[in-house]
Amino acid sequence: MMNRFFISTPAHQISLSLQDPGDSLSPVMLLAIDMQDRQQVDNITRICFSGDVTARFVICLRNLDHDIPGVLNEVLVLLSHRKYFRVFNQPVVFLECNGSFDSHSSMLKEFLDKQGFEQPRISGVSNEVFNSDNFIAAHLAGTGQKVVNELVEFEEYYTDYLGSQFDSDDYFVIQPGAVPVDHFLRRMKSLVDLFRSEHPYEADLIKRLVHSSDTALIQTLKNKALESEIKVMDELARLRSGNKELEDILEFYHREYEVLPLWYKRVGHILKVIMGKRSFKSLFSDKKQR
Amino acid sequence: MKNHNILLLASLPDKFSADPSLTESEDEKILFTTNLGKDIGGKLLLIDLVLKLYADIPYLILLHDKRSYQKYSGGFEKEKLFRIIEPTNFDRILDKFDSDTTTGIVCHNGSVRSEYDSSTKSFDTTNAALLQSLQAQYDIKPKDYSFVAGTMFWVRTSIFADFFGKYSPAAIRSTLEKGNVLDASGGTVTHTWERLLSWIASARGYKIQGI
């Protein structure tokens, strides 16, 4: 129930936030990257690949601009990080909405497609989330987005959500602002615990739903990997059956050696004895040399 | 590679992604990505990471799981190519770099190949046309067209840093074919880069040396 929170992380706290806060609380860290600032891209890359990053993370691209050629190439290694958050093995990427979401989204989709990601999840996030010092929660369901500005208001909303609107495809983007991240996570934990005690059947249903969905995902990925392996093996077997390498070697042997006169081959065997490659006795044996 | 100033870049297929022995540590970084350009696509992404984080480490070893089941000689080829990661050969390899500053790549002797026919000034490969166009596009003009077949070799990091500082590895990766492409019946960008990766060194005046 707690796994679908993306916590927007201030740049100066990234290295701290990338540590998984605990067993039951594992929000995904949302790292906003200013694509106009190459130094920031480099710094975030360095932080994500240095030390022991234990929390999952996603990136949110801010100030993406068509005028900067190849800027997206710089984030490819981040998208390939072991801890990068994926849904059905496809990376989830957030784009800050600043009025040009559609064109930037197409640009990002084209980039991801060229890098072999077939169905990446691209979501727009209001720039209000990143530009506020206050608590803001955005509920992203499909293309809809509901923004809640107060922690208490959000808690009420989330309790209602768990009881009547839960959907395993939904997620929330949180900008804690003045509310410390650990305080927010503790509040959410006690809220979920309360929901579990007051609505045990609903809570159990959600738990089973999330578990089944996770298991199905793992099985799908394993199946996909096996299918891909079978495809490769089939292709190699097909090529192998049409391969004339052995015939070529035999032809080479006949062309280069078998056609030589017998006396020449015999001299060759004597040379082998002189060079110590075979025994003198073997010259008079009918046994095949191996 | 502990105790050595070397980075091993290994590109593996997705069946390894569930391997529990693949764990990240200070010395080992793992990237998960799509199958674009087979091992070449994986290597380009790893080169990208190296240049962002470890550009000062002097040598790289490029490696992948070689599975040439389609050929009788596949097993022998794999055995030969893998000799470059036998620690008993490390001193010999490092000596090749140390004793001759023009040594850019070190690989197994038997894996150096050339498809260039000087009489016709053309390449005897299905990738000939692509080789010419990509050479022009990326300004790769070697004097010697030898390359390391199988793309498993040691290389000076500075050579790749120089080239990939100008041409983004990720951008090149995006031009490779998806899936497990083969070049038996027609040229591919992927197999063309198998050759160009060696020529990046040759074009800068470096030699390929065998062990």
Coordinates of C-alpha atoms in Angstrom, one line a residue:
Chain A
M1 CA 0.0 0.0 0.0
M2 CA 2.9 2.3 0.7
N3 CA 4.8 1.5 -2.4
R4 CA 3.2 3.8 -4.8
F5 CA 4.5 7.1 -3.4
F6 CA 7.0 9.1 -5.3
I7 CA 8.7 11.6 -3.0
S8 CA 10.1 14.6 -4.7
T9 CA 13.6 15.0 -3.3
P10 CA 15.4 18.4 -3.0
A11 CA 18.7 18.3 -4.8
H12 CA 20.8 18.8 -1.7
Q13 CA 19.1 15.8 0.0
I14 CA 19.5 13.3 -2.9
S15 CA 22.3 11.2 -1.4
L16 CA 20.4 10.9 1.9
S17 CA 17.0 10.1 0.2
L18 CA 18.5 7.3 -1.9
Q19 CA 18.7 5.1 1.2
D20 CA 15.7 2.9 1.7
P21 CA 14.0 4.1 4.9
G22 CA 12.7 0.7 6.0
D23 CA 10.9 -2.5 5.3
S24 CA 7.3 -1.4 4.9
L25 CA 8.0 2.2 3.8
S26 CA 9.7 2.2 0.5
P27 CA 8.6 5.2 -1.5
V28 CA 10.3 5.8 -4.8
M29 CA 12.5 8.9 -4.8
L30 CA 11.7 11.4 -7.5
L31 CA 14.8 13.2 -8.6
A32 CA 14.0 16.4 -10.5
I33 CA 16.7 17.2 -13.1
D34 CA 17.1 20.5 -14.7
M35 CA 18.0 19.5 -18.3
Q36 CA 19.5 23.0 -19.0
D37 CA 22.1 22.3 -16.3
R38 CA 24.6 19.7 -17.5
Q39 CA 26.5 20.0 -14.2
Q40 CA 23.4 18.9 -12.3
V41 CA 22.9 15.9 -14.6
D42 CA 26.5 14.9 -14.0
N43 CA 26.2 15.3 -10.2
I44 CA 23.0 13.3 -9.9
T45 CA 24.5 10.5 -12.1
R46 CA 27.6 10.4 -9.8
I47 CA 25.4 10.3 -6.7
C48 CA 23.2 7.5 -8.1
F49 CA 26.2 5.3 -9.0
S50 CA 28.3 6.0 -6.0
G51 CA 28.0 4.2 -2.7
D52 CA 25.1 1.9 -1.8
V53 CA 21.9 3.3 -3.3
T54 CA 19.2 1.2 -1.7
A55 CA 16.0 3.1 -2.6
R56 CA 14.3 3.0 -5.9
F57 CA 14.2 6.2 -7.8
V58 CA 12.7 7.9 -10.9
I59 CA 13.7 11.1 -12.7
C60 CA 11.5 14.1 -13.5
L61 CA 12.8 16.1 -16.4
R62 CA 12.5 19.9 -16.0
N63 CA 13.1 22.5 -18.6
L64 CA 13.5 20.0 -21.4
D65 CA 14.2 21.9 -24.6
H66 CA 14.2 20.9 -28.2
D67 CA 17.0 23.3 -28.8
I68 CA 19.5 21.2 -26.8
P69 CA 20.6 18.4 -29.1
G70 CA 21.3 15.1 -27.5
V71 CA 20.5 16.3 -24.0
L72 CA 18.4 13.2 -23.3
N73 CA 21.4 11.0 -24.1
E74 CA 22.9 12.2 -20.8
V75 CA 20.2 10.5 -18.7
L76 CA 20.3 7.0 -20.4
V77 CA 22.6 5.5 -17.8
L78 CA 20.3 6.7 -15.1
L79 CA 17.3 5.0 -16.7
S80 CA 19.4 1.8 -16.8
H81 CA 20.4 2.0 -13.1
R82 CA 19.6 -1.2 -11.2
K83 CA 17.3 0.8 -8.8
Y84 CA 15.5 2.8 -11.4
F85 CA 11.7 2.3 -11.0
R86 CA 10.1 0.4 -13.9
V87 CA 6.6 -0.8 -14.5
F88 CA 6.5 -4.0 -16.6
N89 CA 10.2 -3.5 -17.2
Q90 CA 9.6 -0.1 -18.8
P91 CA 11.0 3.0 -17.1
V92 CA 8.6 5.5 -15.6
V93 CA 9.7 9.0 -16.5
F94 CA 8.1 12.2 -15.2
L95 CA 8.0 15.4 -17.2
E96 CA 7.4 18.8 -15.7
C97 CA 4.3 20.3 -17.3
N98 CA 4.9 23.8 -18.4
G99 CA 2.5 24.1 -21.2
S100 CA 4.4 22.1 -23.8
F101 CA 3.8 18.6 -22.3
D102 CA 2.7 17.0 -25.6
S103 CA 5.6 18.1 -27.7
H104 CA 8.2 17.3 -25.0
S105 CA 6.4 14.0 -24.3
S106 CA 6.7 13.0 -28.0
M107 CA 10.4 14.0 -27.9
L108 CA 11.0 11.8 -24.9
K109 CA 9.0 9.0 -26.3
E110 CA 10.9 9.1 -29.6
F111 CA 14.2 9.0 -27.6
L112 CA 13.1 6.1 -25.5
D113 CA 11.8 4.2 -28.5
K114 CA 15.1 4.6 -30.3
Q115 CA 16.8 3.2 -27.1
G116 CA 14.6 0.1 -27.4
F117 CA 12.0 0.9 -24.7
E118 CA 8.7 -0.2 -26.2
Q119 CA 6.1 1.2 -23.9
P120 CA 7.7 3.7 -21.5
R121 CA 5.4 5.3 -18.9
I122 CA 5.6 9.1 -19.3
S123 CA 3.7 11.2 -16.9
G124 CA 3.3 14.9 -16.6
V125 CA 3.7 16.6 -13.2
S126 CA 2.5 20.1 -12.5
N127 CA 5.4 22.5 -12.0
E128 CA 3.5 23.6 -8.9
V129 CA 4.9 20.4 -7.2
F130 CA 8.5 21.5 -7.6
N131 CA 8.1 25.2 -7.1
S132 CA 6.3 25.1 -3.8
D133 CA 7.8 25.2 -0.3
N134 CA 4.5 23.7 1.0
F135 CA 3.3 20.2 1.2
I136 CA 1.8 19.1 -2.1
A137 CA 0.4 15.7 -3.2
A138 CA -0.6 15.0 -6.7
H139 CA -2.7 11.9 -7.4
L140 CA -1.9 10.6 -10.9
A141 CA -4.6 8.2 -12.1
G142 CA -4.4 7.7 -15.8
T143 CA -4.2 11.1 -17.3
G144 CA -6.1 12.7 -14.4
Q145 CA -4.3 14.6 -11.7
K146 CA -5.7 15.8 -8.4
V147 CA -3.5 18.1 -6.3
V148 CA -3.9 18.3 -2.5
N149 CA -2.0 21.1 -0.6
E150 CA -2.2 20.2 3.0
L151 CA -1.0 17.1 4.8
V152 CA -4.2 16.7 6.9
E153 CA -6.3 17.1 3.8
F154 CA -4.2 14.6 2.0
E155 CA -4.6 12.1 4.9
E156 CA -8.3 12.3 4.7
Y157 CA -8.2 12.0 0.9
Y158 CA -5.9 8.9 1.1
T159 CA -8.1 7.2 3.7
D160 CA -11.1 7.6 1.4
Y161 CA -9.0 6.5 -1.6
L162 CA -7.9 3.2 0.2
G163 CA -11.5 2.5 1.1
S164 CA -13.3 3.3 -2.1
Q165 CA -11.0 4.2 -5.1
F166 CA -7.9 2.0 -4.8
D167 CA -6.4 1.0 -8.2
S168 CA -3.1 -0.8 -8.5
D169 CA -2.1 1.4 -11.4
D170 CA -2.3 4.7 -9.5
Y171 CA 0.4 6.6 -7.9
F172 CA 1.0 9.8 -5.9
V173 CA 3.7 12.4 -6.3
I174 CA 4.6 14.1 -3.0
Q175 CA 6.5 17.3 -2.5
P176 CA 6.9 17.3 1.3
G177 CA 8.0 21.0 1.4
A178 CA 8.0 22.1 5.0
V179 CA 6.9 18.6 6.2
P180 CA 10.0 16.4 6.8
V181 CA 10.0 13.2 4.7
D182 CA 10.3 10.9 7.7
H183 CA 7.4 12.6 9.4
F184 CA 5.3 12.2 6.3
L185 CA 6.2 8.5 6.0
R186 CA 5.4 7.9 9.7
R187 CA 2.0 9.6 9.3
M188 CA 1.2 7.5 6.3
K189 CA 2.3 4.3 8.1
S190 CA 0.0 5.0 11.1
L191 CA -2.8 5.9 8.7
V192 CA -2.4 2.6 6.9
D193 CA -2.2 0.7 10.2
L194 CA -5.4 2.4 11.3
F195 CA -7.1 1.5 8.0
R196 CA -6.0 -2.2 8.5
S197 CA -7.5 -2.4 11.9
E198 CA -10.7 -0.7 11.0
H199 CA -11.2 -2.3 7.6
P200 CA -9.4 -5.7 7.8
Y201 CA -11.2 -7.2 4.8
E202 CA -10.5 -4.3 2.5
A203 CA -6.9 -4.1 3.6
D204 CA -6.4 -7.8 3.0
L205 CA -8.0 -7.5 -0.4
I206 CA -5.6 -4.7 -1.3
K207 CA -2.7 -6.6 0.0
R208 CA -3.6 -9.7 -2.0
L209 CA -4.2 -7.5 -5.1
V210 CA -0.8 -5.9 -4.8
H211 CA 0.9 -9.2 -4.1
S212 CA -0.8 -10.9 -7.1
S213 CA 0.0 -8.0 -9.4
D214 CA 3.7 -8.1 -8.3
T215 CA 3.9 -11.9 -8.7
A216 CA 2.2 -11.7 -12.2
L217 CA 4.7 -9.0 -13.2
I218 CA 7.7 -11.1 -12.1
Q219 CA 6.3 -14.2 -13.9
T220 CA 5.7 -12.1 -17.1
L221 CA 9.2 -10.8 -17.0
K222 CA 10.7 -14.3 -16.5
N223 CA 8.5 -15.6 -19.3
K224 CA 9.6 -12.8 -21.6
A225 CA 13.3 -13.5 -20.9
L226 CA 12.7 -17.2 -21.6
E227 CA 10.8 -16.5 -24.8
S228 CA 13.6 -14.2 -25.9
E229 CA 16.2 -17.0 -25.1
I230 CA 14.2 -19.6 -27.1
K231 CA 14.0 -17.2 -30.0
V232 CA 17.8 -16.8 -30.0
M233 CA 18.4 -20.5 -29.7
D234 CA 16.0 -21.2 -32.6
E235 CA 17.8 -18.7 -34.7
L236 CA 21.2 -20.2 -33.9
A237 CA 19.9 -23.7 -34.6
R238 CA 18.5 -22.6 -37.9
L239 CA 21.8 -21.0 -38.9
R240 CA 23.7 -24.0 -37.5
S241 CA 21.7 -26.3 -39.8
G242 CA 22.6 -24.2 -42.8
N243 CA 26.2 -23.8 -41.9
K244 CA 28.7 -25.3 -44.3
E245 CA 31.7 -24.8 -42.0
L246 CA 32.4 -28.6 -41.7
E247 CA 32.1 -29.2 -45.4
D248 CA 34.4 -26.2 -46.0
I249 CA 37.0 -27.7 -43.7
L250 CA 36.8 -31.1 -45.4
E251 CA 37.0 -29.4 -48.8
F252 CA 40.0 -27.5 -47.7
Y253 CA 41.6 -30.7 -46.4
H254 CA 41.0 -32.5 -49.7
R255 CA 42.2 -29.5 -51.8
E256 CA 45.3 -28.8 -49.7
Y257 CA 46.4 -32.2 -48.4
E258 CA 44.6 -35.2 -49.9
V259 CA 45.6 -34.3 -53.5
L260 CA 49.3 -34.5 -52.6
P261 CA 51.3 -37.5 -53.9
L262 CA 51.7 -40.3 -51.5
W263 CA 55.5 -40.1 -51.4
Y264 CA 55.2 -36.4 -50.3
K265 CA 52.9 -37.3 -47.4
R266 CA 55.3 -40.1 -46.4
V267 CA 58.2 -37.7 -46.3
G268 CA 56.0 -35.5 -44.1
H269 CA 55.5 -38.4 -41.6
I270 CA 59.3 -39.0 -41.5
L271 CA 59.7 -35.3 -40.8
K272 CA 57.2 -35.6 -37.9
V273 CA 59.3 -38.4 -36.4
I274 CA 62.5 -36.2 -36.8
M275 CA 60.7 -33.3 -35.1
G276 CA 59.5 -35.6 -32.3
K277 CA 55.8 -35.2 -33.1
R278 CA 55.3 -39.0 -33.5
S279 CA 57.2 -42.2 -32.7
F280 CA 59.4 -44.1 -35.2
K281 CA 57.5 -47.3 -34.3
S282 CA 54.1 -45.7 -35.2
L283 CA 55.3 -45.5 -38.9
F284 CA 54.9 -49.3 -39.1
S285 CA 51.6 -49.5 -37.2
D286 CA 48.2 -49.6 -38.9
K287 CA 46.6 -47.8 -36.0
K288 CA 45.2 -44.4 -36.8
Q289 CA 47.1 -41.5 -35.4
R290 CA 45.0 -39.2 -33.2
Chain B
M1 CA 39.0 -5.9 -11.2
K2 CA 40.4 -5.8 -7.7
N3 CA 44.1 -5.1 -7.4
H4 CA 44.4 -3.9 -11.0
N5 CA 43.7 -0.5 -12.5
I6 CA 41.3 -2.0 -15.0
L7 CA 37.6 -1.9 -15.6
L8 CA 35.9 -5.0 -17.0
L9 CA 32.9 -4.1 -19.1
A10 CA 30.7 -7.2 -19.6
S11 CA 27.6 -7.2 -21.7
L12 CA 25.2 -10.0 -20.9
P13 CA 21.7 -11.1 -22.2
D14 CA 18.6 -10.6 -20.1
K15 CA 18.5 -14.2 -18.8
F16 CA 21.3 -13.0 -16.5
S17 CA 19.1 -10.3 -15.0
A18 CA 17.6 -12.7 -12.5
D19 CA 21.0 -14.2 -11.5
P20 CA 21.4 -13.7 -7.8
S21 CA 25.2 -13.6 -8.1
L22 CA 24.9 -10.3 -9.9
T23 CA 25.0 -7.9 -6.9
E24 CA 26.2 -4.4 -6.9
S25 CA 29.1 -3.3 -4.8
E26 CA 31.7 -0.5 -4.8
D27 CA 33.7 -2.4 -7.4
E28 CA 30.8 -3.7 -9.5
K29 CA 28.1 -1.6 -11.2
I30 CA 25.2 -3.2 -13.1
L31 CA 23.1 -1.6 -15.7
F32 CA 19.8 -3.0 -17.0
T33 CA 18.8 -2.1 -20.5
T34 CA 17.1 -3.1 -23.7
N35 CA 18.6 -5.4 -26.3
L36 CA 19.7 -2.9 -28.8
G37 CA 22.7 -4.0 -30.9
K38 CA 23.4 -7.1 -28.9
D39 CA 26.7 -6.9 -27.0
I40 CA 27.7 -3.7 -28.8
G41 CA 24.7 -1.8 -27.5
G42 CA 25.5 -2.9 -23.9
K43 CA 29.2 -2.0 -24.3
L44 CA 28.3 1.4 -25.6
L45 CA 26.2 2.1 -22.6
L46 CA 28.9 0.8 -20.3
I47 CA 31.4 3.1 -22.1
D48 CA 29.1 6.0 -21.4
L49 CA 29.0 5.1 -17.7
V50 CA 32.8 4.8 -17.6
L51 CA 33.3 8.2 -19.2
K52 CA 31.0 9.8 -16.7
L53 CA 32.4 8.1 -13.6
Y54 CA 35.8 6.4 -14.2
A55 CA 37.5 8.2 -17.1
D56 CA 40.8 8.1 -15.2
I57 CA 41.1 4.4 -15.0
P58 CA 43.7 3.6 -17.8
Y59 CA 42.4 0.4 -19.3
L60 CA 39.1 -1.2 -20.1
I61 CA 38.4 -4.8 -21.0
L62 CA 35.4 -5.3 -23.3
L63 CA 33.7 -8.7 -22.9
H64 CA 30.4 -10.5 -23.4
D65 CA 28.9 -14.0 -23.3
K66 CA 29.9 -15.3 -26.7
R67 CA 27.4 -17.8 -28.0
S68 CA 28.3 -18.8 -31.5
Y69 CA 26.4 -22.1 -31.6
Q70 CA 25.7 -21.6 -35.3
K71 CA 29.4 -22.4 -36.0
Y72 CA 31.4 -25.6 -35.3
S73 CA 34.3 -23.3 -34.4
G74 CA 32.2 -21.2 -32.0
G75 CA 33.5 -23.0 -28.9
F76 CA 37.2 -22.6 -29.9
E77 CA 36.6 -19.0 -30.8
K78 CA 35.1 -18.3 -27.4
E79 CA 38.0 -20.0 -25.6
K80 CA 40.5 -18.0 -27.5
L81 CA 38.7 -14.7 -26.9
F82 CA 38.4 -15.3 -23.2
R83 CA 42.1 -15.8 -22.7
I84 CA 42.4 -12.0 -22.3
I85 CA 40.7 -12.3 -18.9
E86 CA 43.0 -15.0 -17.5
P87 CA 44.9 -13.3 -14.7
T88 CA 48.0 -15.2 -15.7
N89 CA 48.0 -13.2 -19.0
F90 CA 47.6 -9.8 -17.3
D91 CA 51.3 -9.0 -16.9
R92 CA 52.0 -9.9 -20.6
I93 CA 49.1 -7.6 -21.7
L94 CA 50.1 -4.7 -19.4
D95 CA 53.6 -5.1 -20.7
K96 CA 52.4 -4.7 -24.3
F97 CA 50.8 -1.3 -23.3
D98 CA 53.8 -0.2 -21.1
S99 CA 56.6 -1.1 -23.6
D100 CA 54.9 0.5 -26.6
T101 CA 52.9 3.7 -26.2
T102 CA 51.4 3.2 -29.6
T103 CA 49.7 0.0 -28.5
G104 CA 46.0 0.9 -28.2
I105 CA 44.3 -2.5 -28.2
V106 CA 45.4 -5.9 -26.9
C107 CA 43.5 -9.0 -27.8
H108 CA 44.0 -12.7 -28.5
N109 CA 46.2 -13.2 -31.6
G110 CA 43.7 -15.3 -33.4
S111 CA 40.9 -12.8 -33.2
V112 CA 42.5 -10.1 -35.4
R113 CA 40.9 -10.1 -38.8
S114 CA 40.9 -7.8 -41.9
E115 CA 38.3 -7.9 -44.6
Y116 CA 40.0 -5.1 -46.7
D117 CA 41.0 -6.0 -50.2
S118 CA 43.6 -3.5 -51.2
S119 CA 43.5 -4.5 -54.9
T120 CA 39.8 -3.5 -55.2
K121 CA 39.9 -1.1 -52.2
S122 CA 36.8 -2.6 -50.8
F123 CA 35.7 -4.7 -47.9
D124 CA 34.8 -8.4 -48.3
T125 CA 31.8 -8.3 -45.9
T126 CA 28.0 -7.7 -46.1
N127 CA 28.7 -4.6 -44.0
A128 CA 30.9 -3.0 -46.7
A129 CA 28.5 -0.1 -47.6
L130 CA 27.7 0.7 -44.0
L131 CA 31.4 0.7 -43.1
Q132 CA 32.1 3.3 -45.7
S133 CA 29.2 5.6 -44.8
L134 CA 29.7 5.3 -41.0
Q135 CA 33.5 5.9 -41.4
A136 CA 32.7 9.1 -43.2
Q137 CA 30.0 10.1 -40.7
Y138 CA 32.2 9.6 -37.6
D139 CA 35.5 10.5 -39.3
I140 CA 37.2 7.2 -38.6
K141 CA 40.0 6.8 -41.1
P142 CA 42.4 4.0 -40.0
K143 CA 45.5 3.2 -42.1
D144 CA 45.1 -0.5 -41.1
Y145 CA 41.7 -2.1 -41.4
S146 CA 42.4 -4.9 -39.0
F147 CA 39.8 -5.3 -36.2
V148 CA 39.2 -7.6 -33.3
A149 CA 36.5 -10.1 -34.4
G150 CA 34.3 -10.8 -31.4
T151 CA 34.8 -7.4 -29.8
M152 CA 36.7 -8.7 -26.8
F153 CA 39.8 -6.7 -26.1
W154 CA 41.8 -4.4 -23.7
V155 CA 41.8 -0.8 -24.8
R156 CA 43.3 2.4 -23.4
T157 CA 40.4 4.4 -21.9
S158 CA 41.9 7.6 -23.2
I159 CA 41.2 6.5 -26.8
F160 CA 37.5 5.9 -26.2
A161 CA 37.3 9.1 -24.1
D162 CA 38.6 11.1 -27.0
F163 CA 36.2 9.6 -29.5
F164 CA 33.1 9.3 -27.3
G165 CA 33.7 12.7 -25.9
K166 CA 32.7 14.0 -29.4
Y167 CA 30.2 11.3 -30.3
S168 CA 27.7 10.3 -27.6
P169 CA 27.7 6.5 -27.0
A170 CA 24.0 6.7 -26.2
A171 CA 23.3 8.5 -29.5
I172 CA 25.3 5.8 -31.4
R173 CA 23.5 3.1 -29.5
S174 CA 20.1 4.5 -30.7
T175 CA 21.2 3.7 -34.3
L176 CA 21.7 0.0 -33.7
E177 CA 19.2 -2.6 -34.6
K178 CA 16.8 -4.1 -32.0
G179 CA 17.1 -7.7 -31.0
N180 CA 19.7 -10.4 -31.9
V181 CA 20.6 -9.4 -35.4
L182 CA 22.9 -11.3 -37.6
D183 CA 24.9 -10.1 -40.6
A184 CA 25.0 -13.3 -42.7
S185 CA 22.6 -12.1 -45.4
G186 CA 22.9 -8.3 -45.1
G187 CA 24.9 -5.7 -43.3
T188 CA 23.9 -4.3 -40.0
V189 CA 24.9 -1.1 -38.1
T190 CA 25.6 -3.3 -35.1
H191 CA 28.2 -5.5 -36.9
T192 CA 29.6 -2.4 -38.6
W193 CA 30.4 -0.9 -35.1
E194 CA 32.0 -4.2 -34.1
R195 CA 34.7 -3.2 -36.7
L196 CA 34.6 0.5 -36.0
L197 CA 35.3 0.1 -32.3
S198 CA 38.8 -1.3 -33.2
W199 CA 39.3 1.3 -35.9
I200 CA 38.7 4.2 -33.5
A201 CA 42.1 3.2 -32.0
S202 CA 43.8 2.6 -35.4
A203 CA 42.5 5.9 -36.8
R204 CA 44.4 7.6 -33.9
G205 CA 47.6 6.0 -34.8
Y206 CA 47.4 3.1 -32.3
K207 CA 48.2 -0.5 -33.0
I208 CA 46.3 -3.7 -32.2
Q209 CA 48.6 -6.2 -30.5
G210 CA 47.9 -9.9 -30.0
I211 CA 48.9 -12.2 -27.2

